Amino acid sequence: MRLVMIGSGYVGLVTGACLADFGHTVTCVDKDAARIDRLRRGEMPIYEPGLEGIAAQNVRDGRLSFTTDLTGPVKEADAVFIAVGTPSRRGDGHADLSYVYHATREIARALQGNTVVVTKSTVPVGTGDEVERIIRDERQSRDFSVASNPEFLREGSAIQDFKHPDRIVIGVEDEHARAVMEEIYRPLFLNKSPILFTARRSAELIKYASNAFLAMKVTFINEIADLCEKVDANVQDVALGLGADNRIGSKFLHAGPGFGGSCFPKDTMALVKTAQDYDSPLRLIETTIAVNDSRKRAMARRIIQAAGGNVRGKKIAIFGLTFKPNTDDMREAPSISVIQALQDAGARVSAYDPKGMEQARALWTDVAFHASPYEAAENASAICILTEWEQFRALDLQRLEKLVAQPVLVDLRNIYSEEDVTRFGFVYSGIGSRSGAPMHIADLAAARERLVEAV
Ligand SMILES: NC(=O)c1ccc[n+]([C@@H]2O[C@H](COP(=O)([O-])OP(=O)(O)OC[C@H]3O[C@@H](n4cnc5c(N)ncnc54)[C@H](O)[C@@H]3O)[C@@H](O)[C@H]2O)c1
């Protein structure tokens, strides 16, 4: 099949490269000329494990190419995917569909007919109808189809997720679209990935309902974690027991600093807005958003308390800035609110992230970025692990203890146990256990004494 991907970001690039890998001929389009130049030179504009290799292989094999001009490729395409951004609209929180509609008009002008236009971007229910109307008005004909094919990949494991999805959701309104979409995804179907065909509006809603549910699950365990701290229970044990129930499932039950990223915040908000417009409010999701928002600044207060209650003029080291590991994506990362709140309290922030430094530098001029966690930790009054990058799981705590001004470790991802850390003289504050209620630095001496006694 001849396919065109409009938008070569996290989703467009991964989808384009993987569909080329299935044997289709794919043209990835982006209006950002610098991005296309980099791609043509073989450089990936984003960090996504495994992407560079797949892209390079398929470029070499002649199945994947990059351009800023969609006209030629769209004319010959069996299907054109729209994979442009749908950020929150400033002011009201609805999904900003201007990129989708702009791309739609461009596609409409180039279409030759019998092509399936597929929204891969996350779009509110009913957007497919509007895409169809725009194209029909432009072309004065109905010789095209519009399908919805929301994407469920996760940054950091996007290739694996695309090639081994839990399900593929396709919303269609006609047989031609169904046949073309079936052909596109045949390799996955042969691989036994379930394909769910629905009406277009249902497919659009499945995506938002999925993200909202996951965001709610994360927020639920975060609130349970807070309760664990008060009642001297351990959230990791609670999550284990809870998640072992097949009806609940163990994923997305990791307590932490609150959800962020390029999707959950904007998608939960957009769904709430859609529901309000239809006079069918989603109270659970409204609450999820509110609870999550307040959690991030609460995390900063936790760090401040662990560092002694007053961080004015003190240095706080942040390990991990991206919203999750294995991506360089900083969109809505919890680090943004946490660092802001620390700076509001007068702290000096030093930071290290394995892949997110380039994007982070564009966000802050008043954060000191370092080449390693050890450099970032020098003279810090507290270290905070904010993103659970693999390399933070085996930090040289002995070395760190000698570098810091105060041996305080706030582990907002629970990647260490209290025992792991106190052995090296650190005061530990995790999430959702007794250690989560942060110890005041005055208690440090007592903790050390207990440690000496234990030894
Ligand atoms: N990032 C994820 O993990 C993820 C997962 C599932 C779904 N989604 C959804 O997929 C969509 C894309 O997300 P993303 O993270 O890839 O966004 P992104 O910002 O990384 O990429 C979007 C790209 O589209 C380009 N673009 C915008 N308008 C264009 C036009 N008219 N013609 C050509 N190119 C154009 C931009 O230059 C940009 O490179 C969003 O709706 C998002 O909600 C994202």
Short mmCIF file of C-alpha atoms and ligand atoms in Angstrom, two decimals:
data_model
loop_
_atom_site.label_atom_id
_atom_site.label_comp_id
_atom_site.label_asym_id
_atom_site.label_seq_id
_atom_site.Cartn_x
_atom_site.Cartn_y
_atom_site.Cartn_z
CA MET A 1 0.00 0.00 0.00
CA ARG A 2 1.09 3.58 -0.57
CA LEU A 3 0.72 5.52 2.64
CA VAL A 4 1.32 9.10 3.70
CA MET A 5 1.85 10.24 7.27
CA ILE A 6 1.10 13.92 7.88
CA GLY A 7 3.12 14.98 10.92
CA SER A 8 6.45 13.34 11.73
CA GLY A 9 6.51 13.64 15.51
CA TYR A 10 6.53 10.84 18.09
CA VAL A 11 3.46 9.16 16.62
CA GLY A 12 3.89 9.95 12.92
CA LEU A 13 7.52 8.87 12.79
CA VAL A 14 7.07 5.65 14.74
CA THR A 15 3.91 4.73 12.82
CA GLY A 16 5.48 5.63 9.49
CA ALA A 17 8.66 3.67 10.16
CA CYS A 18 6.78 0.61 11.45
CA LEU A 19 4.27 0.58 8.58
CA ALA A 20 7.22 0.78 6.15
CA ASP A 21 8.74 -2.14 8.04
CA PHE A 22 5.54 -4.12 7.33
CA GLY A 23 6.30 -3.64 3.62
CA HIS A 24 4.19 -0.60 2.78
CA THR A 25 5.63 2.42 0.99
CA VAL A 26 5.41 5.35 3.38
CA THR A 27 6.06 9.06 2.92
CA CYS A 28 6.39 11.00 6.16
CA VAL A 29 5.47 14.67 5.77
CA ASP A 30 6.17 17.51 8.17
CA LYS A 31 5.81 21.25 7.72
CA ASP A 32 8.90 21.72 9.89
CA ALA A 33 11.63 21.85 7.22
CA ALA A 34 14.47 21.55 9.74
CA ARG A 35 12.93 18.33 11.04
CA ILE A 36 12.66 16.88 7.54
CA ASP A 37 16.28 17.89 6.77
CA ARG A 38 17.47 16.06 9.86
CA LEU A 39 15.43 12.99 8.96
CA ARG A 40 16.87 12.98 5.45
CA ARG A 41 20.35 13.03 6.97
CA GLY A 42 19.37 9.99 9.03
CA GLU A 43 19.11 11.90 12.31
CA MET A 44 16.09 11.28 14.52
CA PRO A 45 14.55 14.53 15.85
CA ILE A 46 13.23 12.64 18.89
CA TYR A 47 14.69 10.05 21.21
CA GLU A 48 12.84 6.75 20.93
CA PRO A 49 14.68 3.45 21.46
CA GLY A 50 14.99 1.41 18.25
CA LEU A 51 13.50 4.04 15.96
CA GLU A 52 16.71 5.10 14.26
CA GLY A 53 17.55 1.54 13.16
CA ILE A 54 14.11 0.81 11.71
CA ALA A 55 13.97 4.17 9.94
CA ALA A 56 17.46 3.75 8.44
CA GLN A 57 16.74 0.21 7.23
CA ASN A 58 13.50 1.20 5.52
CA VAL A 59 15.01 4.31 3.95
CA ARG A 60 17.77 2.08 2.52
CA ASP A 61 15.15 -0.35 1.21
CA GLY A 62 13.29 2.50 -0.50
CA ARG A 63 10.08 2.13 1.50
CA LEU A 64 10.41 5.21 3.72
CA SER A 65 10.98 8.81 2.65
CA PHE A 66 10.57 12.30 4.09
CA THR A 67 9.25 15.51 2.57
CA THR A 68 7.68 18.85 3.38
CA ASP A 69 5.36 18.72 0.37
CA LEU A 70 2.40 16.40 0.64
CA THR A 71 0.92 17.06 -2.83
CA GLY A 72 2.63 14.34 -4.88
CA PRO A 73 2.51 11.57 -2.28
CA VAL A 74 -1.15 12.28 -1.35
CA LYS A 75 -2.21 12.08 -5.02
CA GLU A 76 -1.00 8.50 -5.22
CA ALA A 77 -1.87 7.33 -1.72
CA ASP A 78 -4.21 4.52 -0.72
CA ALA A 79 -4.41 6.06 2.73
CA VAL A 80 -3.31 9.33 4.32
CA PHE A 81 -2.83 9.41 8.08
CA ILE A 82 -3.18 12.62 10.02
CA ALA A 83 -0.72 12.44 12.96
CA VAL A 84 -0.34 16.11 13.87
CA GLY A 85 -0.52 17.48 17.41
CA THR A 86 -3.80 18.09 19.25
CA PRO A 87 -2.64 20.13 22.25
CA SER A 88 -4.90 21.79 24.80
CA ARG A 89 -6.46 24.93 23.39
CA ARG A 90 -5.30 27.97 25.32
CA GLY A 91 -7.94 29.37 27.58
CA ASP A 92 -10.58 26.65 27.58
CA GLY A 93 -8.85 23.24 27.67
CA HIS A 94 -10.66 21.83 24.63
CA ALA A 95 -8.47 19.96 22.14
CA ASP A 96 -6.96 22.43 19.69
CA LEU A 97 -7.93 20.96 16.33
CA SER A 98 -6.45 23.72 14.19
CA TYR A 99 -3.50 21.53 13.10
CA VAL A 100 -5.84 18.68 12.20
CA TYR A 101 -8.13 20.89 10.15
CA HIS A 102 -5.24 22.69 8.50
CA ALA A 103 -3.75 19.35 7.46
CA THR A 104 -7.20 18.19 6.29
CA ARG A 105 -7.57 21.19 3.96
CA GLU A 106 -4.10 20.56 2.53
CA ILE A 107 -4.94 16.90 1.97
CA ALA A 108 -8.30 17.79 0.40
CA ARG A 109 -6.61 19.99 -2.19
CA ALA A 110 -4.24 17.18 -3.21
CA LEU A 111 -6.59 14.16 -3.08
CA GLN A 112 -7.34 12.32 -6.30
CA GLY A 113 -10.14 10.16 -4.97
CA ASN A 114 -10.69 6.72 -3.50
CA THR A 115 -8.22 7.48 -0.74
CA VAL A 116 -8.87 6.77 2.93
CA VAL A 117 -8.06 9.71 5.21
CA VAL A 118 -7.29 8.37 8.67
CA THR A 119 -7.16 10.39 11.87
CA LYS A 120 -4.36 8.92 13.96
CA SER A 121 -4.13 12.01 16.14
CA THR A 122 -6.17 11.84 19.33
CA VAL A 123 -9.30 13.79 18.41
CA PRO A 124 -12.60 14.44 20.19
CA VAL A 125 -15.62 12.43 19.20
CA GLY A 126 -17.16 13.85 16.04
CA THR A 127 -13.90 15.19 14.58
CA GLY A 128 -14.02 12.58 11.79
CA ASP A 129 -17.39 14.02 10.71
CA GLU A 130 -15.84 17.48 10.46
CA VAL A 131 -12.80 16.14 8.56
CA GLU A 132 -15.21 14.51 6.13
CA ARG A 133 -17.20 17.74 5.71
CA ILE A 134 -14.07 19.81 5.05
CA ILE A 135 -12.86 17.41 2.35
CA ARG A 136 -16.31 17.13 0.78
CA ASP A 137 -16.65 20.92 0.59
CA GLU A 138 -13.20 21.25 -0.94
CA ARG A 139 -13.56 18.43 -3.47
CA GLN A 140 -17.28 18.71 -4.20
CA SER A 141 -17.37 14.93 -4.29
CA ARG A 142 -17.71 11.91 -2.01
CA ASP A 143 -15.04 9.71 -3.61
CA PHE A 144 -13.02 9.32 -0.41
CA SER A 145 -13.41 7.79 3.04
CA VAL A 146 -12.58 9.01 6.52
CA ALA A 147 -11.53 6.52 9.20
CA SER A 148 -10.41 6.82 12.80
CA ASN A 149 -7.41 4.82 13.97
CA PRO A 150 -6.32 6.11 17.37
CA GLU A 151 -2.82 5.29 18.53
CA PHE A 152 -2.06 3.65 21.88
CA LEU A 153 1.76 3.47 21.75
CA ARG A 154 3.74 4.63 24.76
CA GLU A 155 6.80 6.78 24.34
CA GLY A 156 9.87 4.85 25.40
CA SER A 157 8.52 1.53 24.13
CA ALA A 158 6.74 2.84 21.05
CA ILE A 159 8.14 0.40 18.49
CA GLN A 160 7.30 -2.64 20.59
CA ASP A 161 3.85 -1.22 21.33
CA PHE A 162 3.15 -0.52 17.68
CA LYS A 163 4.26 -3.94 16.54
CA HIS A 164 2.66 -5.88 19.39
CA PRO A 165 -0.41 -3.90 20.35
CA ASP A 166 -3.04 -5.12 22.83
CA ARG A 167 -5.55 -4.13 20.17
CA ILE A 168 -5.90 -2.05 17.03
CA VAL A 169 -8.97 0.14 17.02
CA ILE A 170 -10.39 1.21 13.68
CA GLY A 171 -13.51 3.28 13.23
CA VAL A 172 -15.03 3.20 9.75
CA GLU A 173 -18.26 4.20 8.09
CA ASP A 174 -17.89 2.30 4.79
CA GLU A 175 -16.64 -0.97 3.38
CA HIS A 176 -13.85 0.53 1.28
CA ALA A 177 -12.24 2.11 4.35
CA ARG A 178 -12.55 -1.17 6.21
CA ALA A 179 -10.90 -3.13 3.40
CA VAL A 180 -8.00 -0.67 3.08
CA MET A 181 -7.40 -0.53 6.84
CA GLU A 182 -7.53 -4.33 7.03
CA GLU A 183 -4.87 -4.55 4.34
CA ILE A 184 -2.65 -1.98 6.07
CA TYR A 185 -2.75 -3.87 9.37
CA ARG A 186 -2.73 -7.38 7.88
CA PRO A 187 0.80 -8.14 9.17
CA LEU A 188 -0.36 -7.43 12.72
CA PHE A 189 -3.54 -9.37 12.23
CA LEU A 190 -1.48 -12.36 11.08
CA ASN A 191 0.54 -11.83 14.25
CA LYS A 192 -2.71 -12.34 16.19
CA SER A 193 -3.13 -8.75 17.36
CA PRO A 194 -6.87 -8.22 17.75
CA ILE A 195 -8.38 -5.66 15.40
CA LEU A 196 -11.53 -4.03 16.63
CA PHE A 197 -13.70 -2.41 13.97
CA THR A 198 -16.23 0.07 15.30
CA ALA A 199 -18.18 3.07 14.11
CA ARG A 200 -15.93 6.10 13.73
CA ARG A 201 -17.30 7.97 16.74
CA SER A 202 -16.84 4.97 19.02
CA ALA A 203 -13.20 4.63 17.94
CA GLU A 204 -12.60 8.29 18.72
CA LEU A 205 -14.10 7.87 22.17
CA ILE A 206 -12.23 4.64 22.93
CA LYS A 207 -8.96 6.53 22.87
CA TYR A 208 -10.07 9.23 25.32
CA ALA A 209 -11.85 6.73 27.57
CA SER A 210 -8.66 4.61 27.71
CA ASN A 211 -6.39 7.50 28.63
CA ALA A 212 -8.87 8.86 31.15
CA PHE A 213 -9.20 5.46 32.80
CA LEU A 214 -5.42 5.03 33.08
CA ALA A 215 -5.01 8.54 34.46
CA MET A 216 -7.71 7.75 37.01
CA LYS A 217 -5.95 4.50 37.98
CA VAL A 218 -2.66 6.33 38.58
CA THR A 219 -4.44 8.99 40.60
CA PHE A 220 -6.27 6.36 42.62
CA ILE A 221 -3.05 4.65 43.70
CA ASN A 222 -1.49 8.03 44.47
CA GLU A 223 -4.31 8.81 46.88
CA ILE A 224 -4.05 5.34 48.39
CA ALA A 225 -0.31 6.05 48.82
CA ASP A 226 -1.12 9.16 50.84
CA LEU A 227 -3.43 7.12 53.04
CA CYS A 228 -0.74 4.43 53.45
CA GLU A 229 1.58 7.05 54.88
CA LYS A 230 -1.01 8.03 57.47
CA VAL A 231 -1.96 4.50 58.53
CA ASP A 232 1.51 2.94 58.35
CA ALA A 233 0.79 0.65 55.41
CA ASN A 234 2.96 0.18 52.34
CA VAL A 235 1.53 1.21 48.98
CA GLN A 236 3.75 -1.16 47.04
CA ASP A 237 2.32 -4.11 48.95
CA VAL A 238 -1.18 -2.73 48.60
CA ALA A 239 -0.68 -2.28 44.84
CA LEU A 240 0.63 -5.82 44.57
CA GLY A 241 -2.39 -7.27 46.31
CA LEU A 242 -4.77 -5.02 44.42
CA GLY A 243 -3.23 -5.60 41.01
CA ALA A 244 -3.18 -9.38 41.41
CA ASP A 245 -6.94 -9.25 40.93
CA ASN A 246 -7.44 -9.91 37.22
CA ARG A 247 -10.38 -7.55 37.13
CA ILE A 248 -8.07 -4.73 38.20
CA GLY A 249 -4.65 -5.62 36.74
CA SER A 250 -1.22 -4.63 38.03
CA LYS A 251 -0.29 -1.96 35.49
CA PHE A 252 -0.55 1.74 36.23
CA LEU A 253 -0.57 1.10 39.96
CA HIS A 254 2.79 2.72 40.69
CA ALA A 255 2.45 5.58 43.10
CA GLY A 256 4.47 8.62 42.15
CA PRO A 257 4.52 12.37 41.71
CA GLY A 258 1.37 12.50 39.56
CA PHE A 259 0.84 11.88 35.87
CA GLY A 260 2.20 14.18 33.21
CA GLY A 261 3.37 13.80 29.64
CA SER A 262 2.16 14.67 26.20
CA CYS A 263 -1.19 12.85 26.45
CA PHE A 264 -2.87 12.29 29.84
CA PRO A 265 -3.14 15.93 30.96
CA LYS A 266 -4.49 17.27 27.69
CA ASP A 267 -6.65 14.24 26.90
CA THR A 268 -8.35 14.09 30.30
CA MET A 269 -9.07 17.80 30.04
CA ALA A 270 -10.40 17.53 26.48
CA LEU A 271 -12.67 14.63 27.44
CA VAL A 272 -14.06 16.55 30.40
CA LYS A 273 -14.77 19.51 28.10
CA THR A 274 -16.50 17.33 25.51
CA ALA A 275 -18.62 15.70 28.21
CA GLN A 276 -19.63 19.09 29.61
CA ASP A 277 -20.61 20.26 26.13
CA TYR A 278 -22.92 17.27 25.83
CA ASP A 279 -24.32 17.90 29.30
CA SER A 280 -22.98 14.56 30.46
CA PRO A 281 -20.25 15.54 32.93
CA LEU A 282 -17.53 13.05 33.87
CA ARG A 283 -17.11 13.83 37.55
CA LEU A 284 -14.55 11.10 38.13
CA ILE A 285 -12.23 12.55 35.51
CA GLU A 286 -12.81 16.12 36.69
CA THR A 287 -11.68 15.01 40.14
CA THR A 288 -8.77 13.05 38.73
CA ILE A 289 -7.47 16.21 37.06
CA ALA A 290 -7.88 18.31 40.21
CA VAL A 291 -6.21 15.72 42.47
CA ASN A 292 -3.32 15.29 40.07
CA ASP A 293 -2.75 19.02 39.69
CA SER A 294 -2.44 19.61 43.42
CA ARG A 295 -0.18 16.57 43.84
CA LYS A 296 2.76 18.05 41.96
CA ARG A 297 3.23 21.03 44.23
CA ALA A 298 2.64 18.75 47.19
CA MET A 299 5.66 16.79 45.99
CA ALA A 300 7.76 19.95 46.14
CA ARG A 301 6.58 20.58 49.70
CA ARG A 302 7.64 17.05 50.54
CA ILE A 303 11.15 17.72 49.21
CA ILE A 304 11.33 21.01 51.12
CA GLN A 305 10.31 19.33 54.34
CA ALA A 306 12.79 16.50 53.84
CA ALA A 307 15.54 19.08 53.25
CA GLY A 308 14.85 20.70 56.61
CA GLY A 309 11.78 22.82 56.06
CA ASN A 310 13.47 25.83 54.52
CA VAL A 311 15.29 25.65 51.19
CA ARG A 312 15.92 29.36 50.62
CA GLY A 313 19.39 29.64 49.11
CA LYS A 314 19.88 25.87 49.34
CA LYS A 315 20.63 23.59 46.45
CA ILE A 316 18.23 20.79 45.52
CA ALA A 317 19.40 18.18 42.99
CA ILE A 318 16.81 16.73 40.65
CA PHE A 319 17.54 13.37 38.99
CA GLY A 320 15.31 12.92 35.94
CA LEU A 321 13.34 15.64 34.18
CA THR A 322 11.38 13.91 31.40
CA PHE A 323 7.84 12.80 32.18
CA LYS A 324 8.96 9.18 32.10
CA PRO A 325 12.12 7.20 31.26
CA ASN A 326 13.30 6.40 27.73
CA THR A 327 11.99 9.53 26.13
CA ASP A 328 13.29 13.07 25.75
CA ASP A 329 9.74 14.42 25.94
CA MET A 330 9.29 17.16 28.55
CA ARG A 331 5.66 18.00 27.78
CA GLU A 332 3.75 18.46 31.05
CA ALA A 333 6.46 16.58 32.97
CA PRO A 334 5.90 16.66 36.75
CA SER A 335 9.42 18.12 37.00
CA ILE A 336 8.08 21.40 35.60
CA SER A 337 5.68 22.04 38.51
CA VAL A 338 8.02 20.58 41.11
CA ILE A 339 10.97 22.73 40.04
CA GLN A 340 8.78 25.81 39.83
CA ALA A 341 7.54 25.26 43.39
CA LEU A 342 11.10 24.66 44.66
CA GLN A 343 12.26 27.87 43.02
CA ASP A 344 9.26 29.73 44.45
CA ALA A 345 10.50 28.60 47.87
CA GLY A 346 13.93 30.08 47.11
CA ALA A 347 15.82 26.88 46.25
CA ARG A 348 18.61 26.69 43.69
CA VAL A 349 17.92 23.72 41.44
CA SER A 350 20.57 21.57 39.79
CA ALA A 351 19.51 18.79 37.47
CA TYR A 352 20.54 15.85 35.38
CA ASP A 353 18.56 13.80 32.86
CA PRO A 354 19.98 11.12 30.57
CA LYS A 355 18.10 12.23 27.41
CA GLY A 356 15.96 15.23 28.23
CA MET A 357 18.62 17.93 28.72
CA GLU A 358 18.23 19.49 25.28
CA GLN A 359 14.49 19.96 25.68
CA ALA A 360 14.89 20.96 29.33
CA ARG A 361 17.40 23.70 28.50
CA ALA A 362 14.71 25.31 26.35
CA LEU A 363 12.40 25.45 29.40
CA TRP A 364 14.71 26.83 32.11
CA THR A 365 17.52 29.33 32.11
CA ASP A 366 17.74 29.31 35.90
CA VAL A 367 18.38 25.61 36.45
CA ALA A 368 21.99 24.38 36.55
CA PHE A 369 22.27 21.38 34.23
CA HIS A 370 25.03 18.86 34.81
CA ALA A 371 26.66 16.06 32.87
CA SER A 372 26.09 13.41 35.56
CA PRO A 373 23.96 12.86 38.67
CA TYR A 374 27.10 13.11 40.77
CA GLU A 375 27.92 16.58 39.49
CA ALA A 376 24.34 17.67 40.04
CA ALA A 377 24.42 16.38 43.62
CA GLU A 378 27.46 18.37 44.77
CA ASN A 379 26.59 20.35 47.91
CA ALA A 380 22.89 19.60 47.55
CA SER A 381 20.66 19.74 50.61
CA ALA A 382 18.46 17.03 49.11
CA ILE A 383 18.46 14.77 46.08
CA CYS A 384 15.14 14.01 44.46
CA ILE A 385 14.59 11.16 42.00
CA LEU A 386 11.80 12.43 39.80
CA THR A 387 12.02 10.08 36.79
CA GLU A 388 12.86 6.40 37.17
CA TRP A 389 15.59 6.13 34.53
CA GLU A 390 17.32 2.74 34.67
CA GLN A 391 20.66 4.34 35.50
CA PHE A 392 19.26 5.84 38.73
CA ARG A 393 18.48 2.37 40.06
CA ALA A 394 22.13 1.67 40.78
CA LEU A 395 23.51 4.98 41.99
CA ASP A 396 26.79 4.94 43.90
CA LEU A 397 25.22 6.06 47.16
CA GLN A 398 28.51 5.94 49.00
CA ARG A 399 29.96 8.43 46.55
CA LEU A 400 26.84 10.58 46.64
CA GLU A 401 26.86 10.72 50.43
CA LYS A 402 30.31 12.31 50.32
CA LEU A 403 29.27 14.87 47.72
CA VAL A 404 26.08 16.27 49.23
CA ALA A 405 25.66 18.95 51.88
CA GLN A 406 22.92 16.87 53.55
CA PRO A 407 22.33 13.18 52.86
CA VAL A 408 18.63 13.33 52.07
CA LEU A 409 17.12 11.26 49.26
CA VAL A 410 13.54 11.86 48.19
CA ASP A 411 12.56 9.00 45.94
CA LEU A 412 9.33 9.97 44.20
CA ARG A 413 9.33 6.73 42.16
CA ASN A 414 10.03 4.23 44.93
CA ILE A 415 12.99 2.72 43.09
CA TYR A 416 14.89 2.24 46.35
CA SER A 417 13.87 0.75 49.63
CA GLU A 418 14.53 2.58 52.85
CA GLU A 419 17.11 -0.04 53.89
CA ASP A 420 19.01 0.31 50.58
CA VAL A 421 19.57 3.96 51.27
CA THR A 422 19.86 4.42 55.03
CA ARG A 423 22.79 1.95 55.00
CA PHE A 424 24.78 4.68 53.31
CA GLY A 425 23.81 7.34 55.80
CA PHE A 426 20.98 8.87 53.82
CA VAL A 427 17.64 9.90 55.21
CA TYR A 428 15.11 8.37 52.87
CA SER A 429 11.70 9.58 51.82
CA GLY A 430 9.70 7.39 49.44
CA ILE A 431 6.05 7.41 48.46
CA GLY A 432 3.28 5.63 50.29
CA SER A 433 5.00 4.10 53.29
CA ARG A 434 6.18 5.21 56.69
CA SER A 435 9.31 6.65 55.05
CA GLY A 436 7.06 8.68 52.77
CA ALA A 437 6.12 11.08 55.50
CA PRO A 438 9.42 12.90 55.16
CA MET A 439 11.68 12.97 58.12
CA HIS A 440 12.76 16.38 59.26
CA ILE A 441 16.50 16.87 59.01
CA ALA A 442 16.55 17.29 62.80
CA ASP A 443 15.70 13.59 62.93
CA LEU A 444 18.74 12.79 60.84
CA ALA A 445 21.02 12.54 63.86
CA ALA A 446 18.60 10.19 65.58
CA ALA A 447 18.35 8.08 62.44
CA ARG A 448 22.12 7.90 62.23
CA GLU A 449 22.35 6.89 65.85
CA ARG A 450 19.88 4.09 65.25
CA LEU A 451 21.98 3.05 62.28
CA VAL A 452 25.19 2.99 64.31
CA GLU A 453 23.45 0.97 67.00
CA ALA A 454 22.19 -1.46 64.39
CA VAL A 455 25.68 -1.90 62.94
N1 LIG B 1 3.17 11.08 21.92
C1 LIG B 1 2.46 10.02 22.27
O1 LIG B 1 2.90 9.19 23.08
C2 LIG B 1 1.09 9.76 21.67
C3 LIG B 1 0.49 8.52 21.83
C4 LIG B 1 -0.75 8.29 21.28
C5 LIG B 1 -1.39 9.31 20.59
N2 LIG B 1 -0.80 10.53 20.47
C6 LIG B 1 -1.50 11.57 19.70
O2 LIG B 1 -0.90 11.66 18.42
C7 LIG B 1 -0.92 13.00 17.95
C8 LIG B 1 0.50 13.47 17.61
O3 LIG B 1 1.26 13.46 18.81
P1 LIG B 1 2.85 13.58 18.78
O4 LIG B 1 3.30 13.37 20.19
O5 LIG B 1 3.41 12.73 17.71
O6 LIG B 1 3.00 15.13 18.36
P2 LIG B 1 4.33 15.92 17.93
O7 LIG B 1 4.14 17.31 18.38
O8 LIG B 1 5.54 15.15 18.37
O9 LIG B 1 4.30 15.84 16.34
C9 LIG B 1 3.40 16.53 15.54
C10 LIG B 1 4.11 16.92 14.25
O10 LIG B 1 3.14 17.34 13.31
C11 LIG B 1 3.73 18.39 12.52
N3 LIG B 1 2.64 19.13 11.85
C12 LIG B 1 1.69 19.91 12.40
N4 LIG B 1 0.86 20.38 11.42
C13 LIG B 1 1.28 19.86 10.25
C14 LIG B 1 0.84 19.94 8.90
N5 LIG B 1 -0.23 20.65 8.55
N6 LIG B 1 1.54 19.28 7.96
C15 LIG B 1 2.61 18.54 8.29
N7 LIG B 1 3.08 18.41 9.54
C16 LIG B 1 2.42 19.05 10.51
C17 LIG B 1 4.53 19.19 13.53
O11 LIG B 1 5.52 19.97 12.91
C18 LIG B 1 5.12 18.06 14.41
O12 LIG B 1 6.38 17.64 13.95
C19 LIG B 1 -1.59 13.82 19.05
O13 LIG B 1 -2.96 13.93 18.79
C20 LIG B 1 -1.38 12.96 20.28
O14 LIG B 1 -2.37 13.18 21.27
C21 LIG B 1 0.43 10.77 20.97
#
